[in-house]
Tab-separated table of C-alpha atoms and ligand atoms in Angstrom:
chain	number	residue	atom	x	y	z
A	257	MET	CA	-10.507	-18.074	-2.862
A	258	THR	CA	-7.755	-20.396	-3.033
A	259	GLU	CA	-4.014	-19.720	-5.320
A	260	LYS	CA	-5.593	-22.628	-7.209
A	261	GLU	CA	-8.332	-19.873	-8.167
A	262	ILE	CA	-6.081	-16.510	-7.358
A	263	LYS	CA	-3.484	-18.115	-10.158
A	264	ASP	CA	-6.529	-19.519	-12.429
A	265	ILE	CA	-7.717	-15.796	-12.669
A	266	LEU	CA	-4.004	-14.695	-13.780
A	267	VAL	CA	-3.803	-17.214	-16.505
A	268	LYS	CA	-7.312	-15.828	-17.244
A	269	THR	CA	-6.477	-12.130	-17.963
A	270	GLU	CA	-2.780	-13.245	-19.288
A	271	VAL	CA	-1.159	-11.718	-16.027
A	272	ILE	CA	0.856	-15.472	-16.258
A	273	GLN	CA	2.074	-16.660	-19.590
A	274	ASP	CA	3.716	-19.842	-19.803
A	275	GLY	CA	6.726	-20.223	-22.383
A	276	HIS	CA	9.940	-19.175	-23.655
A	277	PHE	CA	10.593	-15.626	-23.085
A	278	VAL	CA	13.627	-13.477	-23.572
A	279	LEU	CA	13.581	-10.991	-20.860
A	280	SER	CA	14.542	-7.241	-20.952
A	281	SER	CA	17.624	-8.204	-18.863
A	282	GLY	CA	18.872	-10.404	-21.789
A	283	SER	CA	17.500	-14.138	-19.434
A	284	HIS	CA	15.266	-16.420	-20.583
A	285	ALA	CA	12.595	-17.492	-18.562
A	286	ASP	CA	9.388	-20.131	-18.783
A	287	THR	CA	7.123	-17.322	-16.963
A	288	TYR	CA	6.229	-13.573	-18.750
A	289	MET	CA	4.223	-11.900	-16.083
A	290	GLN	CA	2.005	-8.175	-16.820
A	291	CYS	CA	0.301	-7.705	-13.300
A	292	ALA	CA	-1.083	-4.457	-14.965
A	293	LYS	CA	-3.586	-6.985	-17.055
A	294	VAL	CA	-5.927	-7.632	-14.448
A	295	LEU	CA	-6.497	-4.891	-13.221
A	296	GLN	CA	-8.033	-3.749	-16.460
A	297	TYR	CA	-11.516	-5.721	-15.011
A	298	PRO	CA	-12.478	-3.998	-11.848
A	299	GLU	CA	-14.650	-7.679	-11.323
A	300	HIS	CA	-11.288	-9.736	-10.672
A	301	ALA	CA	-9.142	-5.646	-8.859
A	302	ALA	CA	-12.079	-5.638	-6.627
A	303	LYS	CA	-11.763	-10.029	-5.731
A	304	LEU	CA	-7.832	-9.405	-5.040
A	305	ALA	CA	-8.267	-6.582	-3.203
A	306	ALA	CA	-10.977	-8.291	-0.577
A	307	GLU	CA	-8.988	-11.589	-0.572
A	308	ILE	CA	-5.731	-8.569	0.490
A	309	ALA	CA	-7.951	-6.827	3.449
A	310	ALA	CA	-9.027	-10.904	4.328
A	311	LYS	CA	-5.225	-10.865	5.549
A	312	TRP	CA	-5.623	-8.013	7.585
A	313	GLU	CA	-8.733	-8.819	9.166
A	314	ASP	CA	-7.621	-8.654	12.762
A	315	GLU	CA	-5.645	-5.146	12.135
A	316	GLU	CA	-6.819	-1.823	12.351
A	317	ILE	CA	-5.860	0.007	9.305
A	318	ASP	CA	-6.461	3.710	7.903
A	319	LEU	CA	-4.378	4.278	5.034
A	320	VAL	CA	-3.547	1.622	2.593
A	321	ILE	CA	-0.486	3.277	0.078
A	322	GLY	CA	0.798	1.819	-2.972
A	323	PRO	CA	3.438	3.163	-5.145
A	324	ALA	CA	2.726	4.624	-8.428
A	325	LEU	CA	1.733	2.744	-11.030
A	326	GLY	CA	1.733	-0.638	-10.164
A	327	GLY	CA	0.043	0.073	-6.858
A	328	VAL	CA	-2.389	2.553	-7.641
A	329	VAL	CA	-5.529	0.899	-8.982
A	330	LEU	CA	-5.053	-2.016	-5.900
A	331	SER	CA	-4.439	0.513	-3.313
A	332	TYR	CA	-7.618	2.063	-4.301
A	333	ALA	CA	-9.143	-0.956	-4.395
A	334	ALA	CA	-8.371	-2.339	-1.113
A	335	ALA	CA	-8.771	0.606	0.669
A	336	GLU	CA	-12.880	0.608	-0.824
A	337	VAL	CA	-13.080	-2.839	0.833
A	338	LEU	CA	-11.586	-1.855	4.463
A	339	GLY	CA	-13.430	1.475	4.160
A	340	VAL	CA	-10.493	3.116	4.606
A	341	ARG	CA	-8.252	6.508	2.565
A	342	SER	CA	-6.162	5.606	-0.464
A	343	ILE	CA	-2.745	7.371	-1.466
A	344	PHE	CA	0.044	7.093	-4.118
A	345	SER	CA	3.404	7.783	-3.408
A	346	GLU	CA	5.480	8.140	-6.633
A	347	ARG	CA	8.648	9.163	-7.940
A	348	LYS	CA	10.256	12.637	-8.721
A	349	ASN	CA	13.691	12.508	-10.295
A	350	GLY	CA	14.150	9.032	-9.384
A	351	GLU	CA	13.163	9.486	-5.085
A	352	MET	CA	9.672	8.262	-4.046
A	353	LYS	CA	7.734	10.992	-3.103
A	354	ILE	CA	4.646	11.124	-1.668
A	355	ARG	CA	2.817	14.370	-3.438
A	356	ARG	CA	-0.622	15.856	-4.022
A	357	GLY	CA	-0.603	17.292	-0.905
A	358	PHE	CA	-1.438	13.415	0.289
A	359	GLU	CA	-1.105	13.997	4.116
A	360	ILE	CA	-0.858	10.939	6.871
A	361	LYS	CA	-1.327	11.668	9.981
A	362	ASP	CA	0.785	10.866	12.990
A	363	GLY	CA	-0.063	7.386	14.716
A	364	GLU	CA	-2.141	6.431	11.476
A	365	ARG	CA	-1.907	2.680	10.747
A	366	VAL	CA	-1.152	2.464	7.196
A	367	LEU	CA	-1.122	-0.701	4.982
A	368	VAL	CA	1.294	-0.984	1.903
A	369	VAL	CA	0.094	-2.466	-1.268
A	370	GLU	CA	1.501	-3.820	-4.746
A	371	ASP	CA	0.862	-5.693	-7.345
A	372	VAL	CA	3.985	-7.955	-7.863
A	373	VAL	CA	6.964	-7.873	-6.128
A	374	THR	CA	9.971	-8.737	-8.167
A	375	THR	CA	12.645	-7.197	-5.997
A	376	GLY	CA	10.704	-5.304	-3.725
A	377	GLY	CA	12.638	-2.134	-4.397
A	378	SER	CA	9.337	-0.084	-4.899
A	379	VAL	CA	7.899	-1.226	-1.588
A	380	LYS	CA	11.341	-0.978	0.377
A	381	GLU	CA	11.648	2.946	-0.889
A	382	VAL	CA	7.326	3.823	0.219
A	383	LEU	CA	8.768	2.136	3.528
A	384	SER	CA	11.811	4.149	4.074
A	385	LEU	CA	9.603	6.872	3.671
A	386	LEU	CA	6.833	5.966	6.117
A	387	GLU	CA	9.666	5.050	8.695
A	388	GLU	CA	10.211	7.815	9.302
A	389	MET	CA	7.079	9.277	10.138
A	390	ASP	CA	5.983	8.862	13.945
A	391	ILE	CA	2.697	6.355	11.777
A	392	ASP	CA	2.863	2.253	12.283
A	393	ILE	CA	3.136	0.390	9.575
A	394	VAL	CA	0.754	-2.246	9.540
A	395	GLY	CA	2.814	-4.826	6.979
A	396	ILE	CA	2.873	-4.704	2.995
A	397	SER	CA	0.838	-7.020	0.934
A	398	SER	CA	1.082	-8.089	-3.089
A	399	ILE	CA	-0.779	-10.235	-5.765
A	400	VAL	CA	2.245	-11.645	-6.426
A	401	ASP	CA	5.609	-12.022	-5.012
A	402	ARG	CA	8.153	-13.226	-7.233
A	403	SER	CA	10.717	-12.466	-5.353
A	404	GLY	CA	11.179	-15.966	-3.909
A	405	GLY	CA	11.105	-15.194	-0.827
A	406	LYS	CA	14.172	-12.872	-1.035
A	407	ALA	CA	12.292	-9.501	-0.357
A	408	ASP	CA	12.780	-8.654	3.452
A	409	PHE	CA	11.001	-5.394	4.600
A	410	ASN	CA	11.026	-6.050	8.131
A	411	HIS	CA	7.201	-5.456	8.099
A	412	GLU	CA	5.168	-8.882	7.738
A	413	PHE	CA	4.354	-9.264	4.373
A	414	LYS	CA	1.807	-11.251	2.726
A	415	PRO	CA	1.646	-11.342	-0.849
A	416	LEU	CA	-1.689	-13.868	-2.090
A	417	LEU	CA	0.420	-16.077	-4.688
A	418	ALA	CA	4.396	-16.921	-4.377
A	419	LEU	CA	5.795	-17.758	-7.674
A	420	ASP	CA	8.574	-19.407	-8.376
A	421	ILE	CA	9.786	-18.482	-12.143
A	422	LYS	CA	12.764	-20.075	-13.599
A	423	SER	CA	15.120	-18.199	-15.496
A	424	TYR	CA	17.762	-19.339	-17.497
A	425	LYS	CA	21.541	-16.720	-19.006
A	426	ALA	CA	20.471	-16.774	-22.602
A	427	ASN	CA	23.938	-19.668	-23.300
A	428	LYS	CA	22.660	-21.978	-20.294
A	429	CYS	CA	19.212	-22.199	-20.793
A	430	ASP	CA	17.508	-24.981	-21.063
A	431	LEU	CA	14.497	-24.240	-22.689
A	432	CYS	CA	16.527	-23.251	-25.613
A	433	LYS	CA	18.256	-26.626	-25.396
A	434	GLU	CA	14.815	-28.046	-25.811
A	435	GLY	CA	13.878	-26.241	-29.141
A	436	ILE	CA	11.387	-23.932	-27.679
A	437	PRO	CA	10.473	-21.621	-29.961
A	438	ILE	CA	11.550	-17.803	-27.888
A	439	THR	CA	9.193	-14.340	-27.902
A	440	ARG	CA	10.033	-11.610	-26.809
A	441	PRO	CA	7.453	-10.426	-24.614
A	442	GLY	CA	6.936	-6.174	-25.847
A	443	SER	CA	7.873	-6.706	-29.655
A	444	LYS	CA	5.241	-6.496	-31.796
A	445	ALA	CA	5.248	-10.564	-33.829
B	68	ZN	ZN1	15.776	-20.096	-24.061
């Protein structure tokens, strides 16, 4: 798929909404994203997972790991394409952990998959877990990188799509100045 085809899927499934939004931080933005929305459609999840798998076709991979919750469905779908195991990490009392008896064996080659990278915080927490193990971290993929190139993982990062989302301080918002109606995502209309 081309980047345009990927973006079209994300617009069609309302992952990417253009407009004028108040974010939970209080900032205003021209785009709102809800990546989980595309993963409610298995056929789209499978297509995106196949794109992720294709980015690493020259690498040997034994295992895909995704941080809960965003990375669970996508890492599972990517593992299915690659024909390998899929596990997830999750927060327990605020700390990222690998639980539920999931094991990574010495020498395994591990791909990290996340739905969207904003600051990259969850992925970094997974990486620091993996870096303590005697394994190889192949790299990281996500559907969207909205970090503006700021996510630095010290491992190869291959997102499907990089999105540049403009955000504004509430009192210095160009969209407010233009009088564009504002939406508060998550609140009932
Ligand atoms: Zn505004």
